[in-house]
Amino acid sequence: MAEKLIKRWGVALTTIVLTLASIGVASILVFLIAAFMGTSVSLQNLAAAILIPVLSVPFILIWTLPALRKLRTVEDTVQLLATTDPLTMAFNRKRFAELLEYEFSRAQRYDEKFSILLFDLDNFRAINETFGFKMGDQVLRTVSNICQAQMRRSDMLARLGNDEFACLLPHTLETGATEFAERLRATVADSTVTIGEQQVEFTISVGVKTVDKEASSDEVIRSGLKALDEAKKAGKNRIASAPSLQLQHT
């Protein structure tokens, strides 16, 4: 019952409604008892009818806490499913687009730069065809875990689709982004995934893009993908940097 009331009214309104209802019930009882006994209602009795329900507010709040925790857990789960890739536990493409727009707004407001990495697995299709999709999924999870283990708390990783990832690095210039990309590339190259008797090695190619305050998200993605393509053409398992974007005011 508490859960239904909180869903409809919220905690504060639920507490007020229950308190007022208790006052009403207590007042009616006072008048009924007085009428039954043939006596008049004293101010002390009426005050008690009001005071007792008011003093019960802490108990009402305690009664609603389990329902509130349950609702919060459900809301958090829904939010997680709406913003997270279930395979890798990185953000999904939609959430990345929102975070990128936010970072643009922040960088423009405070005259700062930030960087993004766009990377994907080399020869991922061959991994799936040779070792199966279960192995491919584990490779994707491993790459995601490696990246998230090396990120700062302010950095954000997203899976854009299939084997494509993006990492958003606030307050990061090209030098710092390139150093991070190299650590990520090297760590992935030294990793393996084993399922049963099968073991696979894998690598990534990375495009690095540093953004000034006057860039657009579409241009950043295009520029980052171009850098990623250059890394692929150079032989894969490599890093390529795109020129820093800085657009003029319109």
CSV table of C-alpha atoms in Angstrom, one decimal:
chain,number,residue,atom,x,y,z
A,1,MET,CA,0.0,0.0,0.0
A,2,ALA,CA,2.8,2.4,0.9
A,3,GLU,CA,4.4,1.8,-2.5
A,4,LYS,CA,1.2,2.7,-4.3
A,5,LEU,CA,0.7,5.9,-2.3
A,6,ILE,CA,4.3,7.1,-2.8
A,7,LYS,CA,4.0,6.4,-6.6
A,8,ARG,CA,0.9,8.6,-6.7
A,9,TRP,CA,1.7,11.4,-4.3
A,10,GLY,CA,5.4,11.2,-3.3
A,11,VAL,CA,6.8,10.8,0.2
A,12,ALA,CA,6.0,14.3,1.5
A,13,LEU,CA,2.4,14.4,0.3
A,14,THR,CA,1.9,10.8,1.5
A,15,THR,CA,3.1,11.8,5.0
A,16,ILE,CA,0.8,14.8,5.1
A,17,VAL,CA,-2.2,12.9,3.9
A,18,LEU,CA,-1.7,10.1,6.3
A,19,THR,CA,-1.1,12.6,9.2
A,20,LEU,CA,-4.3,14.6,8.4
A,21,ALA,CA,-6.2,11.3,8.0
A,22,SER,CA,-5.0,10.2,11.4
A,23,ILE,CA,-6.0,13.6,12.9
A,24,GLY,CA,-9.5,13.3,11.3
A,25,VAL,CA,-10.0,9.7,12.6
A,26,ALA,CA,-8.7,10.6,16.1
A,27,SER,CA,-11.0,13.6,16.3
A,28,ILE,CA,-14.1,11.6,15.2
A,29,LEU,CA,-13.3,9.0,17.8
A,30,VAL,CA,-13.0,11.7,20.5
A,31,PHE,CA,-16.5,13.0,19.6
A,32,LEU,CA,-18.0,9.5,19.3
A,33,ILE,CA,-16.6,8.5,22.7
A,34,ALA,CA,-17.9,11.8,24.3
A,35,ALA,CA,-21.3,11.3,22.7
A,36,PHE,CA,-21.5,7.7,23.9
A,37,MET,CA,-20.5,8.7,27.5
A,38,GLY,CA,-22.8,11.7,27.4
A,39,THR,CA,-20.1,14.2,28.1
A,40,SER,CA,-18.8,17.3,26.3
A,41,VAL,CA,-15.5,17.3,24.3
A,42,SER,CA,-12.8,19.1,26.3
A,43,LEU,CA,-10.0,21.1,24.7
A,44,GLN,CA,-7.5,18.7,26.2
A,45,ASN,CA,-9.2,15.8,24.5
A,46,LEU,CA,-9.3,17.6,21.2
A,47,ALA,CA,-5.7,18.6,21.5
A,48,ALA,CA,-4.7,15.0,22.2
A,49,ALA,CA,-6.6,14.0,19.1
A,50,ILE,CA,-4.4,16.3,17.0
A,51,LEU,CA,-1.1,15.9,18.8
A,52,ILE,CA,-1.0,12.1,18.8
A,53,PRO,CA,-1.1,11.8,15.0
A,54,VAL,CA,1.4,14.6,14.6
A,55,LEU,CA,3.8,12.7,16.9
A,56,SER,CA,3.3,9.6,14.8
A,57,VAL,CA,4.9,11.3,11.7
A,58,PRO,CA,8.3,9.6,12.3
A,59,PHE,CA,6.6,6.3,12.4
A,60,ILE,CA,4.8,7.0,9.2
A,61,LEU,CA,8.1,7.9,7.6
A,62,ILE,CA,9.7,4.7,8.8
A,63,TRP,CA,6.7,2.8,7.4
A,64,THR,CA,7.3,4.3,4.0
A,65,LEU,CA,11.1,3.8,3.9
A,66,PRO,CA,11.0,0.1,2.6
A,67,ALA,CA,8.6,1.1,-0.2
A,68,LEU,CA,10.8,4.2,-1.0
A,69,ARG,CA,13.9,2.0,-1.3
A,70,LYS,CA,12.1,-0.4,-3.5
A,71,LEU,CA,10.9,2.3,-5.8
A,72,ARG,CA,14.4,3.9,-6.0
A,73,THR,CA,15.9,0.5,-6.9
A,74,VAL,CA,13.3,0.1,-9.7
A,75,GLU,CA,14.0,3.6,-11.0
A,76,ASP,CA,17.7,3.1,-10.9
A,77,THR,CA,17.4,-0.1,-12.9
A,78,VAL,CA,15.2,1.5,-15.5
A,79,GLN,CA,17.7,4.4,-15.8
A,80,LEU,CA,20.6,1.9,-16.1
A,81,LEU,CA,18.9,-0.1,-18.9
A,82,ALA,CA,18.0,3.1,-20.8
A,83,THR,CA,21.6,4.5,-20.8
A,84,THR,CA,23.9,1.4,-20.7
A,85,ASP,CA,25.0,-1.2,-23.2
A,86,PRO,CA,24.0,-4.5,-21.4
A,87,LEU,CA,26.9,-6.5,-22.9
A,88,THR,CA,29.9,-4.2,-21.9
A,89,MET,CA,28.2,-2.0,-19.2
A,90,ALA,CA,29.5,1.0,-21.1
A,91,PHE,CA,27.1,3.8,-22.0
A,92,ASN,CA,25.1,3.3,-25.1
A,93,ARG,CA,25.1,5.5,-28.2
A,94,LYS,CA,22.2,7.6,-27.2
A,95,ARG,CA,23.7,8.4,-23.8
A,96,PHE,CA,27.1,9.2,-25.4
A,97,ALA,CA,25.4,11.7,-27.8
A,98,GLU,CA,23.9,13.4,-24.7
A,99,LEU,CA,27.2,13.5,-22.8
A,100,LEU,CA,29.0,14.8,-25.9
A,101,GLU,CA,26.5,17.7,-26.3
A,102,TYR,CA,26.9,18.5,-22.6
A,103,GLU,CA,30.7,18.5,-22.9
A,104,PHE,CA,30.4,20.9,-25.8
A,105,SER,CA,28.2,23.2,-23.8
A,106,ARG,CA,30.6,23.1,-20.8
A,107,ALA,CA,33.7,23.6,-22.9
A,108,GLN,CA,32.1,26.6,-24.6
A,109,ARG,CA,31.0,28.2,-21.4
A,110,TYR,CA,34.4,27.8,-19.7
A,111,ASP,CA,36.7,28.1,-22.7
A,112,GLU,CA,38.2,24.7,-22.3
A,113,LYS,CA,39.2,21.8,-24.5
A,114,PHE,CA,38.4,18.1,-24.3
A,115,SER,CA,39.2,15.0,-26.3
A,116,ILE,CA,37.5,11.9,-27.5
A,117,LEU,CA,38.9,8.5,-28.6
A,118,LEU,CA,37.1,6.5,-31.3
A,119,PHE,CA,38.4,2.9,-31.5
A,120,ASP,CA,37.3,-0.5,-32.7
A,121,LEU,CA,38.7,-4.0,-32.7
A,122,ASP,CA,41.0,-5.1,-35.6
A,123,ASN,CA,39.6,-8.1,-37.5
A,124,PHE,CA,36.7,-8.5,-35.2
A,125,ARG,CA,34.6,-10.2,-37.9
A,126,ALA,CA,37.3,-12.9,-38.2
A,127,ILE,CA,37.2,-13.5,-34.5
A,128,ASN,CA,33.5,-14.1,-34.6
A,129,GLU,CA,33.7,-16.3,-37.6
A,130,THR,CA,36.7,-18.3,-36.3
A,131,PHE,CA,35.9,-18.6,-32.6
A,132,GLY,CA,32.1,-17.9,-32.4
A,133,PHE,CA,30.0,-15.1,-31.1
A,134,LYS,CA,30.5,-16.1,-27.5
A,135,MET,CA,34.2,-15.5,-27.8
A,136,GLY,CA,33.5,-12.2,-29.7
A,137,ASP,CA,31.2,-11.0,-26.8
A,138,GLN,CA,33.9,-11.8,-24.3
A,139,VAL,CA,36.5,-9.9,-26.3
A,140,LEU,CA,34.2,-6.9,-26.3
A,141,ARG,CA,33.6,-7.1,-22.5
A,142,THR,CA,37.4,-7.4,-22.0
A,143,VAL,CA,38.2,-4.3,-24.1
A,144,SER,CA,35.5,-2.4,-22.2
A,145,ASN,CA,36.8,-3.5,-18.8
A,146,ILE,CA,40.4,-2.6,-19.8
A,147,CYS,CA,39.4,0.9,-20.9
A,148,GLN,CA,37.2,1.6,-17.8
A,149,ALA,CA,40.0,0.4,-15.5
A,150,GLN,CA,42.3,3.0,-17.0
A,151,MET,CA,39.9,5.9,-17.1
A,152,ARG,CA,39.6,8.7,-14.6
A,153,ARG,CA,36.3,9.2,-12.8
A,154,SER,CA,35.4,12.1,-15.1
A,155,ASP,CA,36.0,10.0,-18.3
A,156,MET,CA,33.1,8.3,-20.0
A,157,LEU,CA,33.1,5.1,-22.2
A,158,ALA,CA,30.4,4.2,-24.7
A,159,ARG,CA,29.8,1.4,-27.1
A,160,LEU,CA,28.5,3.0,-30.3
A,161,GLY,CA,27.7,-0.3,-32.0
A,162,ASN,CA,29.1,-3.7,-32.8
A,163,ASP,CA,32.9,-3.4,-32.0
A,164,GLU,CA,33.0,0.4,-32.1
A,165,PHE,CA,33.7,2.4,-28.9
A,166,ALA,CA,34.1,6.0,-27.9
A,167,CYS,CA,35.8,7.5,-24.9
A,168,LEU,CA,35.1,11.0,-23.8
A,169,LEU,CA,38.0,12.7,-21.9
A,170,PRO,CA,37.0,16.1,-20.3
A,171,HIS,CA,39.8,18.6,-19.6
A,172,THR,CA,42.2,16.7,-21.8
A,173,LEU,CA,44.5,18.1,-24.5
A,174,GLU,CA,45.8,16.1,-27.4
A,175,THR,CA,49.0,15.1,-25.7
A,176,GLY,CA,47.2,13.6,-22.7
A,177,ALA,CA,44.6,11.9,-25.0
A,178,THR,CA,47.3,10.4,-27.1
A,179,GLU,CA,49.1,9.0,-24.1
A,180,PHE,CA,45.9,7.5,-22.8
A,181,ALA,CA,45.2,6.0,-26.2
A,182,GLU,CA,48.7,4.4,-26.3
A,183,ARG,CA,48.3,2.9,-22.8
A,184,LEU,CA,44.9,1.5,-23.9
A,185,ARG,CA,46.3,0.1,-27.2
A,186,ALA,CA,49.3,-1.5,-25.5
A,187,THR,CA,47.2,-3.1,-22.7
A,188,VAL,CA,44.7,-4.5,-25.1
A,189,ALA,CA,47.5,-5.9,-27.4
A,190,ASP,CA,49.0,-7.7,-24.3
A,191,SER,CA,45.6,-9.3,-23.4
A,192,THR,CA,44.0,-12.6,-24.3
A,193,VAL,CA,40.6,-14.2,-23.9
A,194,THR,CA,40.3,-17.9,-23.2
A,195,ILE,CA,37.1,-20.0,-23.4
A,196,GLY,CA,37.6,-23.7,-22.9
A,197,GLU,CA,40.6,-24.7,-25.0
A,198,GLN,CA,40.3,-21.7,-27.3
A,199,GLN,CA,42.4,-18.6,-26.8
A,200,VAL,CA,42.4,-15.4,-28.9
A,201,GLU,CA,44.6,-12.4,-29.0
A,202,PHE,CA,43.2,-9.1,-30.3
A,203,THR,CA,44.2,-5.5,-31.0
A,204,ILE,CA,42.5,-2.1,-31.4
A,205,SER,CA,43.0,0.9,-33.7
A,206,VAL,CA,42.4,4.3,-32.2
A,207,GLY,CA,41.5,7.7,-33.6
A,208,VAL,CA,42.2,10.7,-31.3
A,209,LYS,CA,40.3,14.0,-31.6
A,210,THR,CA,40.8,17.1,-29.5
A,211,VAL,CA,38.0,19.6,-29.5
A,212,ASP,CA,38.0,23.4,-29.0
A,213,LYS,CA,35.0,25.2,-27.7
A,214,GLU,CA,33.6,26.0,-31.1
A,215,ALA,CA,33.2,22.5,-32.7
A,216,SER,CA,30.0,20.5,-33.5
A,217,SER,CA,29.4,17.0,-32.4
A,218,ASP,CA,28.9,15.7,-36.0
A,219,GLU,CA,32.2,17.2,-37.1
A,220,VAL,CA,34.0,15.7,-34.2
A,221,ILE,CA,32.7,12.3,-34.9
A,222,ARG,CA,33.5,12.5,-38.6
A,223,SER,CA,37.0,13.8,-37.8
A,224,GLY,CA,37.6,11.1,-35.2
A,225,LEU,CA,36.4,8.4,-37.6
A,226,LYS,CA,38.7,9.7,-40.3
A,227,ALA,CA,41.7,9.5,-37.8
A,228,LEU,CA,40.6,5.9,-37.0
A,229,ASP,CA,40.5,5.0,-40.7
A,230,GLU,CA,44.0,6.4,-41.0
A,231,ALA,CA,45.2,4.1,-38.2
A,232,LYS,CA,43.6,1.1,-39.9
A,233,LYS,CA,45.3,2.0,-43.2
A,234,ALA,CA,48.6,2.4,-41.5
A,235,GLY,CA,48.5,-1.3,-40.5
A,236,LYS,CA,46.1,-1.5,-37.6
A,237,ASN,CA,47.0,-1.8,-33.9
A,238,ARG,CA,47.9,1.9,-34.2
A,239,ILE,CA,46.9,5.4,-33.1
A,240,ALA,CA,46.2,8.4,-35.4
A,241,SER,CA,45.3,11.9,-34.3
A,242,ALA,CA,43.0,14.3,-36.2
A,243,PRO,CA,43.7,18.0,-36.3
A,244,SER,CA,42.2,20.0,-33.5
A,245,LEU,CA,38.8,21.4,-34.4
A,246,GLN,CA,38.2,25.1,-33.9
A,247,LEU,CA,35.3,26.7,-35.8
A,248,GLN,CA,34.5,30.3,-36.1
A,249,HIS,CA,31.6,32.0,-34.4
A,250,THR,CA,28.4,32.1,-36.6
